[in-house]
Coordinates of C-alpha atoms (C1' of nucleotides) in Angstrom, one line a residue:
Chain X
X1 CA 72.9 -76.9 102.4
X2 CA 72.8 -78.4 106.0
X3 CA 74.8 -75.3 107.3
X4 CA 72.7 -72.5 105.5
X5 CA 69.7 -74.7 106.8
X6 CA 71.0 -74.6 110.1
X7 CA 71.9 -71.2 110.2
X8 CA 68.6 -70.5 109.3
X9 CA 67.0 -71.9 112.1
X10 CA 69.3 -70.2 114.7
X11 CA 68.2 -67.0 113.1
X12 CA 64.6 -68.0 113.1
X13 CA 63.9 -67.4 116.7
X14 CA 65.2 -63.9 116.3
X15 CA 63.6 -63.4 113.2
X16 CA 60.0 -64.8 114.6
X17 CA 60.1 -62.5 117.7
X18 CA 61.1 -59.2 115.1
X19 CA 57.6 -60.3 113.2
X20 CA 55.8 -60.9 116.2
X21 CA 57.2 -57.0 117.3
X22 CA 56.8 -55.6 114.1
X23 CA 53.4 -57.4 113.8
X24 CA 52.0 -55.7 116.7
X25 CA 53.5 -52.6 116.3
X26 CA 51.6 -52.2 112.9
X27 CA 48.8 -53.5 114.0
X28 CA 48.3 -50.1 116.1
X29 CA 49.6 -47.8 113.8
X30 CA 47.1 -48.9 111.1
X31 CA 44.6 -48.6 113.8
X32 CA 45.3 -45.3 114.8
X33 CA 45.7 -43.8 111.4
X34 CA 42.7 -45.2 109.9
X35 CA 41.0 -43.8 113.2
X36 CA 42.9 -40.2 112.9
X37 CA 41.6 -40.5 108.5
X38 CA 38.0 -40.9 109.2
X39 CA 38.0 -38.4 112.0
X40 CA 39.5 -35.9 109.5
X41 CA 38.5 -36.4 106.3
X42 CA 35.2 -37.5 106.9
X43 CA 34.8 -33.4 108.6
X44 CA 34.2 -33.1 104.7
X45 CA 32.3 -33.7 102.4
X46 CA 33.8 -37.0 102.1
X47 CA 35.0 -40.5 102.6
X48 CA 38.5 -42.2 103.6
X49 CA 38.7 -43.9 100.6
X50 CA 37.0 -41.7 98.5
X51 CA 39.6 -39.5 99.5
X52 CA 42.4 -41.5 98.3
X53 CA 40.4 -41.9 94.5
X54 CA 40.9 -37.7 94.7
X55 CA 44.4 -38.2 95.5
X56 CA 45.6 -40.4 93.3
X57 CA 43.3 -39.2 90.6
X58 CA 45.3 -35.2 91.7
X59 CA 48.6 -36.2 91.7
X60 CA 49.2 -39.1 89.5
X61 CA 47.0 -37.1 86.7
X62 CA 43.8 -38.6 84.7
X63 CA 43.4 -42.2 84.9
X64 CA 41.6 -45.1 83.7
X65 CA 38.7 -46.8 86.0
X66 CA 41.0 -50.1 86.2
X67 CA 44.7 -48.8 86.9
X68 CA 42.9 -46.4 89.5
X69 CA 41.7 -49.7 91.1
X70 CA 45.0 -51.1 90.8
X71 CA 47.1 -48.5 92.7
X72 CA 44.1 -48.4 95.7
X73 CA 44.4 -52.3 95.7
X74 CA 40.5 -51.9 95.4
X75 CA 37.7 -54.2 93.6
X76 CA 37.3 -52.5 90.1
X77 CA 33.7 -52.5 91.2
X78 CA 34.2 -50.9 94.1
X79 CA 36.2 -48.2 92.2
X80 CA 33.0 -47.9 90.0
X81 CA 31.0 -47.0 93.0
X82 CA 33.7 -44.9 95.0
X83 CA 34.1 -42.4 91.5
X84 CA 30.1 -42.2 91.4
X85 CA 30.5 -40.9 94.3
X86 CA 33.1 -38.4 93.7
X87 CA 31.5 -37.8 90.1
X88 CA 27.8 -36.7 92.3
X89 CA 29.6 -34.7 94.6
X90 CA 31.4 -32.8 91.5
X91 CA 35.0 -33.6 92.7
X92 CA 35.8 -36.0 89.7
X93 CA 34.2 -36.7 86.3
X94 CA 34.4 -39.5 83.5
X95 CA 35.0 -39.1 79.9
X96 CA 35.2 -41.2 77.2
X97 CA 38.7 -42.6 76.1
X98 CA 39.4 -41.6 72.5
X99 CA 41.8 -44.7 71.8
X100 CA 38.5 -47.6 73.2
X101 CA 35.3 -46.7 73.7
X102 CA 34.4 -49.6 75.9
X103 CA 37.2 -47.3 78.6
X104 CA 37.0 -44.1 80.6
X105 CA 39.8 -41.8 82.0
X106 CA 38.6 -40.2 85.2
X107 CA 39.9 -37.0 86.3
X108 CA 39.3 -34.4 89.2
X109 CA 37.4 -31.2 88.6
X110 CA 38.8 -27.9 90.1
X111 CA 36.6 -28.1 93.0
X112 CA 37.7 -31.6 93.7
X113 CA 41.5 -30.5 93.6
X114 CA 40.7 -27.8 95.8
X115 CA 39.3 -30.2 97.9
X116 CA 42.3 -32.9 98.4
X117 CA 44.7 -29.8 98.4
X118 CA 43.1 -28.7 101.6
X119 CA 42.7 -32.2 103.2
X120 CA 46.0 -33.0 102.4
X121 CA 47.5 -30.0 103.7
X122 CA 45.9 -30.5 107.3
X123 CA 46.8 -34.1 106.9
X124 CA 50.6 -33.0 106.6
X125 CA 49.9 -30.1 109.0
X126 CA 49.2 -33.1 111.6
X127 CA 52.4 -34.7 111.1
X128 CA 54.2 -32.0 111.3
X129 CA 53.5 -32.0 114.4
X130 CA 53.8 -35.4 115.5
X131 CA 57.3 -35.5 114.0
X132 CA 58.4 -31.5 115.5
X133 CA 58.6 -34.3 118.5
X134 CA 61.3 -35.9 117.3
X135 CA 64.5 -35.9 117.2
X136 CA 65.5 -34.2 113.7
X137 CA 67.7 -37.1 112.5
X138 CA 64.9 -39.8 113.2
X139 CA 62.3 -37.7 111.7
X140 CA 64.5 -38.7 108.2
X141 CA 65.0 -42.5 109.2
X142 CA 61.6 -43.0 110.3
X143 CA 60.2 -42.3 106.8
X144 CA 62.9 -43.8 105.0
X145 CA 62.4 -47.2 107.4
X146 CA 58.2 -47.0 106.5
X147 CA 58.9 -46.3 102.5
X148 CA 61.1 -49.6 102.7
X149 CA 58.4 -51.6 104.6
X150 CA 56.0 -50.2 102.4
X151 CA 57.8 -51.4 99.5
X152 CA 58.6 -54.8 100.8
X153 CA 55.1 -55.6 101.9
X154 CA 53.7 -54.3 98.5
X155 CA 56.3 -57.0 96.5
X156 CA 55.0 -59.4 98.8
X157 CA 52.0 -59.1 99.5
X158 CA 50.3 -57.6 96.3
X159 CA 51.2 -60.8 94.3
X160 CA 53.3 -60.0 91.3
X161 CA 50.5 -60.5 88.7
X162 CA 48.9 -57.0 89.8
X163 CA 45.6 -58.1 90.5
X164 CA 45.5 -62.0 91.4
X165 CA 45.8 -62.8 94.8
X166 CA 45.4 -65.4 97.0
X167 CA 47.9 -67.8 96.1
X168 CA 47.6 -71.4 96.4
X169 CA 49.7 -70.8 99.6
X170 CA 47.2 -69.3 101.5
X171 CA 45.9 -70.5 104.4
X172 CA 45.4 -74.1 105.1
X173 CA 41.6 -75.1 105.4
X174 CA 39.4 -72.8 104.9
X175 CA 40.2 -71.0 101.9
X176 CA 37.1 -71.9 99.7
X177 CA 35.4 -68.7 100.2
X178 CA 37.5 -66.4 98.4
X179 CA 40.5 -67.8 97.2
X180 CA 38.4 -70.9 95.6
Chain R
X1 CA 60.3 -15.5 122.2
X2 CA 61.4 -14.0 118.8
X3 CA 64.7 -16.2 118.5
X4 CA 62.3 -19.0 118.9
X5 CA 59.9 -18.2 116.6
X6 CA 62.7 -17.1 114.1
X7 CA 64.4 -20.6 115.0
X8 CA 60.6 -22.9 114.2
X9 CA 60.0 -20.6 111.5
X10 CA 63.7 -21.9 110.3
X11 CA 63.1 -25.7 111.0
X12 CA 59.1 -25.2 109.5
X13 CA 60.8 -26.1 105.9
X14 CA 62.3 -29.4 106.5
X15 CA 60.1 -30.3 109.1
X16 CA 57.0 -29.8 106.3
X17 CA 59.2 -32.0 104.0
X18 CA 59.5 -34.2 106.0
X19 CA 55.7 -34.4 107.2
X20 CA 55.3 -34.8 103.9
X21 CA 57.1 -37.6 102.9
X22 CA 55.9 -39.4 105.9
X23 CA 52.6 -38.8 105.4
X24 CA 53.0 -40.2 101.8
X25 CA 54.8 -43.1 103.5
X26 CA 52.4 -43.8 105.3
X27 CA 49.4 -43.7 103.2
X28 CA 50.8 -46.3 101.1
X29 CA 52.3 -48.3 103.8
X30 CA 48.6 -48.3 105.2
X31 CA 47.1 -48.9 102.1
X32 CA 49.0 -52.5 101.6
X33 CA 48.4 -53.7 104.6
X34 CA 45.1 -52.9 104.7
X35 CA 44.7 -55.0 101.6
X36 CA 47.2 -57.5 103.0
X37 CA 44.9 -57.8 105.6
X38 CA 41.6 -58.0 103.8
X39 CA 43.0 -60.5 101.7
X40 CA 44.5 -63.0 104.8
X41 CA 42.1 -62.8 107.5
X42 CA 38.8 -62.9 104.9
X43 CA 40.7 -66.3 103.5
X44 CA 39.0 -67.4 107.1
X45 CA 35.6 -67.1 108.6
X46 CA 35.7 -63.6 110.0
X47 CA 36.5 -60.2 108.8
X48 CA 39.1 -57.6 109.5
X49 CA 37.6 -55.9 112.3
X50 CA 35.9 -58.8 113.6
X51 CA 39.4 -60.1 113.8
X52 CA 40.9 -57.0 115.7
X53 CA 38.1 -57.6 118.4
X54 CA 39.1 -61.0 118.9
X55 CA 42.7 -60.3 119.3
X56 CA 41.8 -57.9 121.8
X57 CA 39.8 -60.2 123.6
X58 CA 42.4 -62.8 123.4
X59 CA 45.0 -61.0 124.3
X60 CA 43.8 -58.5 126.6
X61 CA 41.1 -60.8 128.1
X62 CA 37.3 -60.4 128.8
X63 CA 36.0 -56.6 128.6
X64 CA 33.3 -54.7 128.5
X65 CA 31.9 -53.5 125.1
X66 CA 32.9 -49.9 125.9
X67 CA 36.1 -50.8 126.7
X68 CA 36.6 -53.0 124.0
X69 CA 35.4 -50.1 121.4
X70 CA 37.8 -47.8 123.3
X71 CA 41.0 -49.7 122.2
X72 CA 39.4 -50.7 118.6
X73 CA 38.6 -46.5 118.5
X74 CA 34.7 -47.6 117.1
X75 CA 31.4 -46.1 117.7
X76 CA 30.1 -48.2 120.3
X77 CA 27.3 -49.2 118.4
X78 CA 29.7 -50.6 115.5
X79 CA 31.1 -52.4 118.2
X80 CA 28.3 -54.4 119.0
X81 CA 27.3 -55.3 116.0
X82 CA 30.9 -56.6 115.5
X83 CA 30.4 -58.5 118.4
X84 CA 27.1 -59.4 116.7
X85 CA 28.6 -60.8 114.4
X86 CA 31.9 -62.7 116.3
X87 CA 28.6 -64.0 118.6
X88 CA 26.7 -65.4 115.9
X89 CA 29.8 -67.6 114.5
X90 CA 30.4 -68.6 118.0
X91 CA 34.1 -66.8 118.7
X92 CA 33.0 -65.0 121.3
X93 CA 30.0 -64.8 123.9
X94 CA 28.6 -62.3 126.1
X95 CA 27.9 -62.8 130.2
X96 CA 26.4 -60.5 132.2
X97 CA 28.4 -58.2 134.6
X98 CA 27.4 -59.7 138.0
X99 CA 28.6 -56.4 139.5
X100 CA 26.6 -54.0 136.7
X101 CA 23.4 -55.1 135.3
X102 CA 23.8 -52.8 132.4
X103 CA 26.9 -53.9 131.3
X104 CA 28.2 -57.1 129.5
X105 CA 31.3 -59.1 129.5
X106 CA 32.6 -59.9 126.5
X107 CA 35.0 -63.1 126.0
X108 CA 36.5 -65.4 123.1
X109 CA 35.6 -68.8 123.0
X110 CA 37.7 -71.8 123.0
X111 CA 37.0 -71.5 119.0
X112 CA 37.6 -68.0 119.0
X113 CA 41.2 -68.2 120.6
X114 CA 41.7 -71.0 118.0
X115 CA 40.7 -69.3 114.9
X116 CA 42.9 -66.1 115.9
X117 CA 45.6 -67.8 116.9
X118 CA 45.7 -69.7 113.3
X119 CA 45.6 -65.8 111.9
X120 CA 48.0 -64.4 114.0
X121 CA 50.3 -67.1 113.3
X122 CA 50.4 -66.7 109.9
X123 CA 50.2 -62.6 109.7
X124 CA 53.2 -62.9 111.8
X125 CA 54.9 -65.6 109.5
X126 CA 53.9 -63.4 106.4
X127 CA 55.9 -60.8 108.7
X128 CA 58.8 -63.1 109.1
X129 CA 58.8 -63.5 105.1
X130 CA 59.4 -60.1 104.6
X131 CA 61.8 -59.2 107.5
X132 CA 63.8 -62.1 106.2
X133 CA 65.2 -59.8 103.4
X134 CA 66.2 -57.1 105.9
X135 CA 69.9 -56.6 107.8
X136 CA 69.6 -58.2 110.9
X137 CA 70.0 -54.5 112.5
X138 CA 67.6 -52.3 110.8
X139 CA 64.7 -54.7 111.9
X140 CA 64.6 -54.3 115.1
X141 CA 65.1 -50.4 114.2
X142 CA 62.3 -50.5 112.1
X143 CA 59.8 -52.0 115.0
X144 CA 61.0 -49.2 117.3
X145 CA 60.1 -46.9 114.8
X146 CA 56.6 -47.6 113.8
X147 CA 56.2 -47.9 117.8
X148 CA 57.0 -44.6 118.3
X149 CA 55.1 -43.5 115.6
X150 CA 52.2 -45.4 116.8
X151 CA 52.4 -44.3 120.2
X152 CA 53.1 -40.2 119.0
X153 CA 50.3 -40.3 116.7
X154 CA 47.8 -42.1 119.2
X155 CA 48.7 -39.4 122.0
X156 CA 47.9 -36.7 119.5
X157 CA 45.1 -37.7 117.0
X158 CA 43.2 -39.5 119.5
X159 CA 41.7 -36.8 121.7
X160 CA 42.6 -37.0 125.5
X161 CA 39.3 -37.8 126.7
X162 CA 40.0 -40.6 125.3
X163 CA 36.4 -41.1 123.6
X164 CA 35.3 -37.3 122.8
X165 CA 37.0 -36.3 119.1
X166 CA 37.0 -33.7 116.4
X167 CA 38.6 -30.8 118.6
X168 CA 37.3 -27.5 118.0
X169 CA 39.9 -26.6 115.7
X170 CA 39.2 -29.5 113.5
X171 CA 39.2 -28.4 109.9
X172 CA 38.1 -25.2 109.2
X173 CA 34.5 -25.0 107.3
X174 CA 32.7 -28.1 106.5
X175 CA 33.0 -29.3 110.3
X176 CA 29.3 -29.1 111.2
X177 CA 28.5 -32.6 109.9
X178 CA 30.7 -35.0 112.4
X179 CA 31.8 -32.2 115.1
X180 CA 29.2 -30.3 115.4
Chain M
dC1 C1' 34.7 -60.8 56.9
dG2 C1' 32.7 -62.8 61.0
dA3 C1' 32.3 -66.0 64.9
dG4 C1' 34.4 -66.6 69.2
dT5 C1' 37.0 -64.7 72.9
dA6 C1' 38.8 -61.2 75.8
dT7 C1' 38.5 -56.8 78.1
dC8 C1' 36.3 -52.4 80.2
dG9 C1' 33.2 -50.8 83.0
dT10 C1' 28.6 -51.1 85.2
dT11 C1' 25.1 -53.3 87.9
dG12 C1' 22.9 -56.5 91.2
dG13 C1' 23.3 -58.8 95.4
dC14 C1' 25.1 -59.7 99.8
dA15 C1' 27.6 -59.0 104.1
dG16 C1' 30.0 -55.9 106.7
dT17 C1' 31.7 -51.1 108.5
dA18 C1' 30.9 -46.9 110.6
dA19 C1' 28.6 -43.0 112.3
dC20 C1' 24.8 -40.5 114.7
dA21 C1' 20.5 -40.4 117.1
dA22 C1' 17.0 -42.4 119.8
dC23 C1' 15.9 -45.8 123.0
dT24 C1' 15.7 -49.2 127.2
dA25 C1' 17.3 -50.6 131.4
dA26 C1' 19.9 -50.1 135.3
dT27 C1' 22.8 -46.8 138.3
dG28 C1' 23.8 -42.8 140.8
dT29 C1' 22.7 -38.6 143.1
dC30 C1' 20.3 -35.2 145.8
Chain E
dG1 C1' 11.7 -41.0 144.8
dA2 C1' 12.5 -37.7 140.9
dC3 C1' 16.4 -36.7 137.7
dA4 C1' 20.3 -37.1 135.4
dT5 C1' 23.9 -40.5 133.9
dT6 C1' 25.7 -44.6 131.9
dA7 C1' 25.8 -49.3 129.3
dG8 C1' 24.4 -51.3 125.6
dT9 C1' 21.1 -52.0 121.7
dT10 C1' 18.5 -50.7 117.7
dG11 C1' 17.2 -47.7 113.6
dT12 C1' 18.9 -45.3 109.9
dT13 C1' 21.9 -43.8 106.4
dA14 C1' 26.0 -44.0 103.6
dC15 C1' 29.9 -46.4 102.2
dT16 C1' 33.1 -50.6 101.4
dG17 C1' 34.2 -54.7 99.3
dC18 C1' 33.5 -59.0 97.1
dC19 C1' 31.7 -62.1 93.5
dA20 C1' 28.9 -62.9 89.6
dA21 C1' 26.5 -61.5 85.6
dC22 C1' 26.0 -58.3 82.0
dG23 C1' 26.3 -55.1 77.7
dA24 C1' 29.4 -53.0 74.8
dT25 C1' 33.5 -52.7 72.5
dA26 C1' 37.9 -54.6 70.9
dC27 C1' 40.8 -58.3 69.4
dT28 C1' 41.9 -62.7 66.8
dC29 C1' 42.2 -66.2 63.7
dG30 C1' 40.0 -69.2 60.5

DNA sequence: CGAGTATCGTTGGCAGTAACAACTAATGTC
DNA sequence: GACATTAGTTGTTACTGCCAACGATACTCG
């Protein structure tokens, strides 16, 4: 145990100055996608994250309220507002579940797949050429590098038990507020 | 000119695929972290944007408001209501630019540096956590990789001028609203 | 069966985010 | 010194996101 330990700590500087890297380097890539989403999707007739209801609700099919806020890691109130607004704009309606009453399955209309098709296409469009930059070999490793980030940090970070968060873990002092 | 357009028209396939699969990358990659970051930084007293200004502050030093909403891409009137608030829980304060009357200097405090220190600590340990399951090799890969990707995609989806957005080609219908 | 409990979604309330437009005050420019 | 420009603030609107409370339905077990 003393040597694993040990080795541990030799690899710990390494390690920390990778997290501090990759830290920083995320921290502008979230900032300058989330800048480049509401500066295209917002051109129409809606929202970032109304835009990611439409997408999940177009490509992973019709959906309840609650599993939709599970896969946008969103408050299932929030979801209630976000489809209301998708539901008034005519992109996505409820109806009643068959099998409980007390559920819904939300689904787009045409007009609202027409809608993420063409957002999503100049969405690609843009990274196409972003990544017609690159060198073709990288263009495959770069994805593949993000999906496995993606996954790790959605293992880890999205605690296990779906929706609960905030383990006992978290933070040191102040956690009251929201992790109470 | 036609072998080249034969020879794009030619890589056009796999470069859409691949656009494509980054872009979906991405969008979930951006989507966890987003709610990783929601869920850490709110554990304290600020919230997620408020915290990006104070990083910027700390790490950058003092700046003007415009400057500061420059690097976070914000409106500048989002930016000083995020200021506002940072103001108002006493993490940063605001001095008058002895050599513009207009302008203001914006700073972190000694308990502004504190608190994002305490964040940035653990985001970065949280990022340590999750590298820790990764070969040695591909991490530092992976960090060169998102910083290219950061740094393409900010030359391109952030408009040169480095304020002025929405190019005229943005979209194709429903433009009027933002880029009118 | 029927009381108690759990779950599904909605609503209310609050603070924050984000944009555009209009505005004030100070600078520049001619 | 008039006129446009720039820096930052404020007003307005819509949306995000959380927690808490609620009504309605479903489950459970005595």
């Amino acid at each position: 145990m003393s040597r694993t330990a040990a080795k541990s700590l030799l690899l710990d500087a390494s390690l920390l100055r990778d997290a501090e890297a990759l830290h920083s380097a995320l921290s502008g890539l979230l900032r300058v996608y989330q800048f480049r989403d509401r500066d295209r999707i917002c051109c129409y007739d809606i929202s970032v994250t109304q835009c990611y209801a439409l997408e999940e609700l177009a490509e992973k099919g019709p959906s309840r309220s609650q599993s939709l806020a599970e896969a946008l890691l969103l408050d299932k109130s929030t979801t209630t507002r976000v489809v209301d607004a998708l539901v008034r704009k005519g992109y996505a309606k409820r109806r009643p579940d068959p099998d409980d009453a007390r559920a819904v399955i939300l689904c787009v209309t045409a007009a609202g797949r027409k809608l993420y098709e063409k957002i999503n296409r100049e969405l690609i469009q843009q990274q196409a050429e972003l990544l017609r930059d690159f060198d073709p070999g990288l263009r495959n490793g770069a994805t593949k590098v993000i999906e496995g980030l993606a996954r790790a940090a959605q293992a880890r970070f999205v605690s296990g038990v779906s929706v609960g968060r905030c383990d006992p873990a978290c933070g040191t002092d102040a956690v009251a507020a929201r992790c109470g």
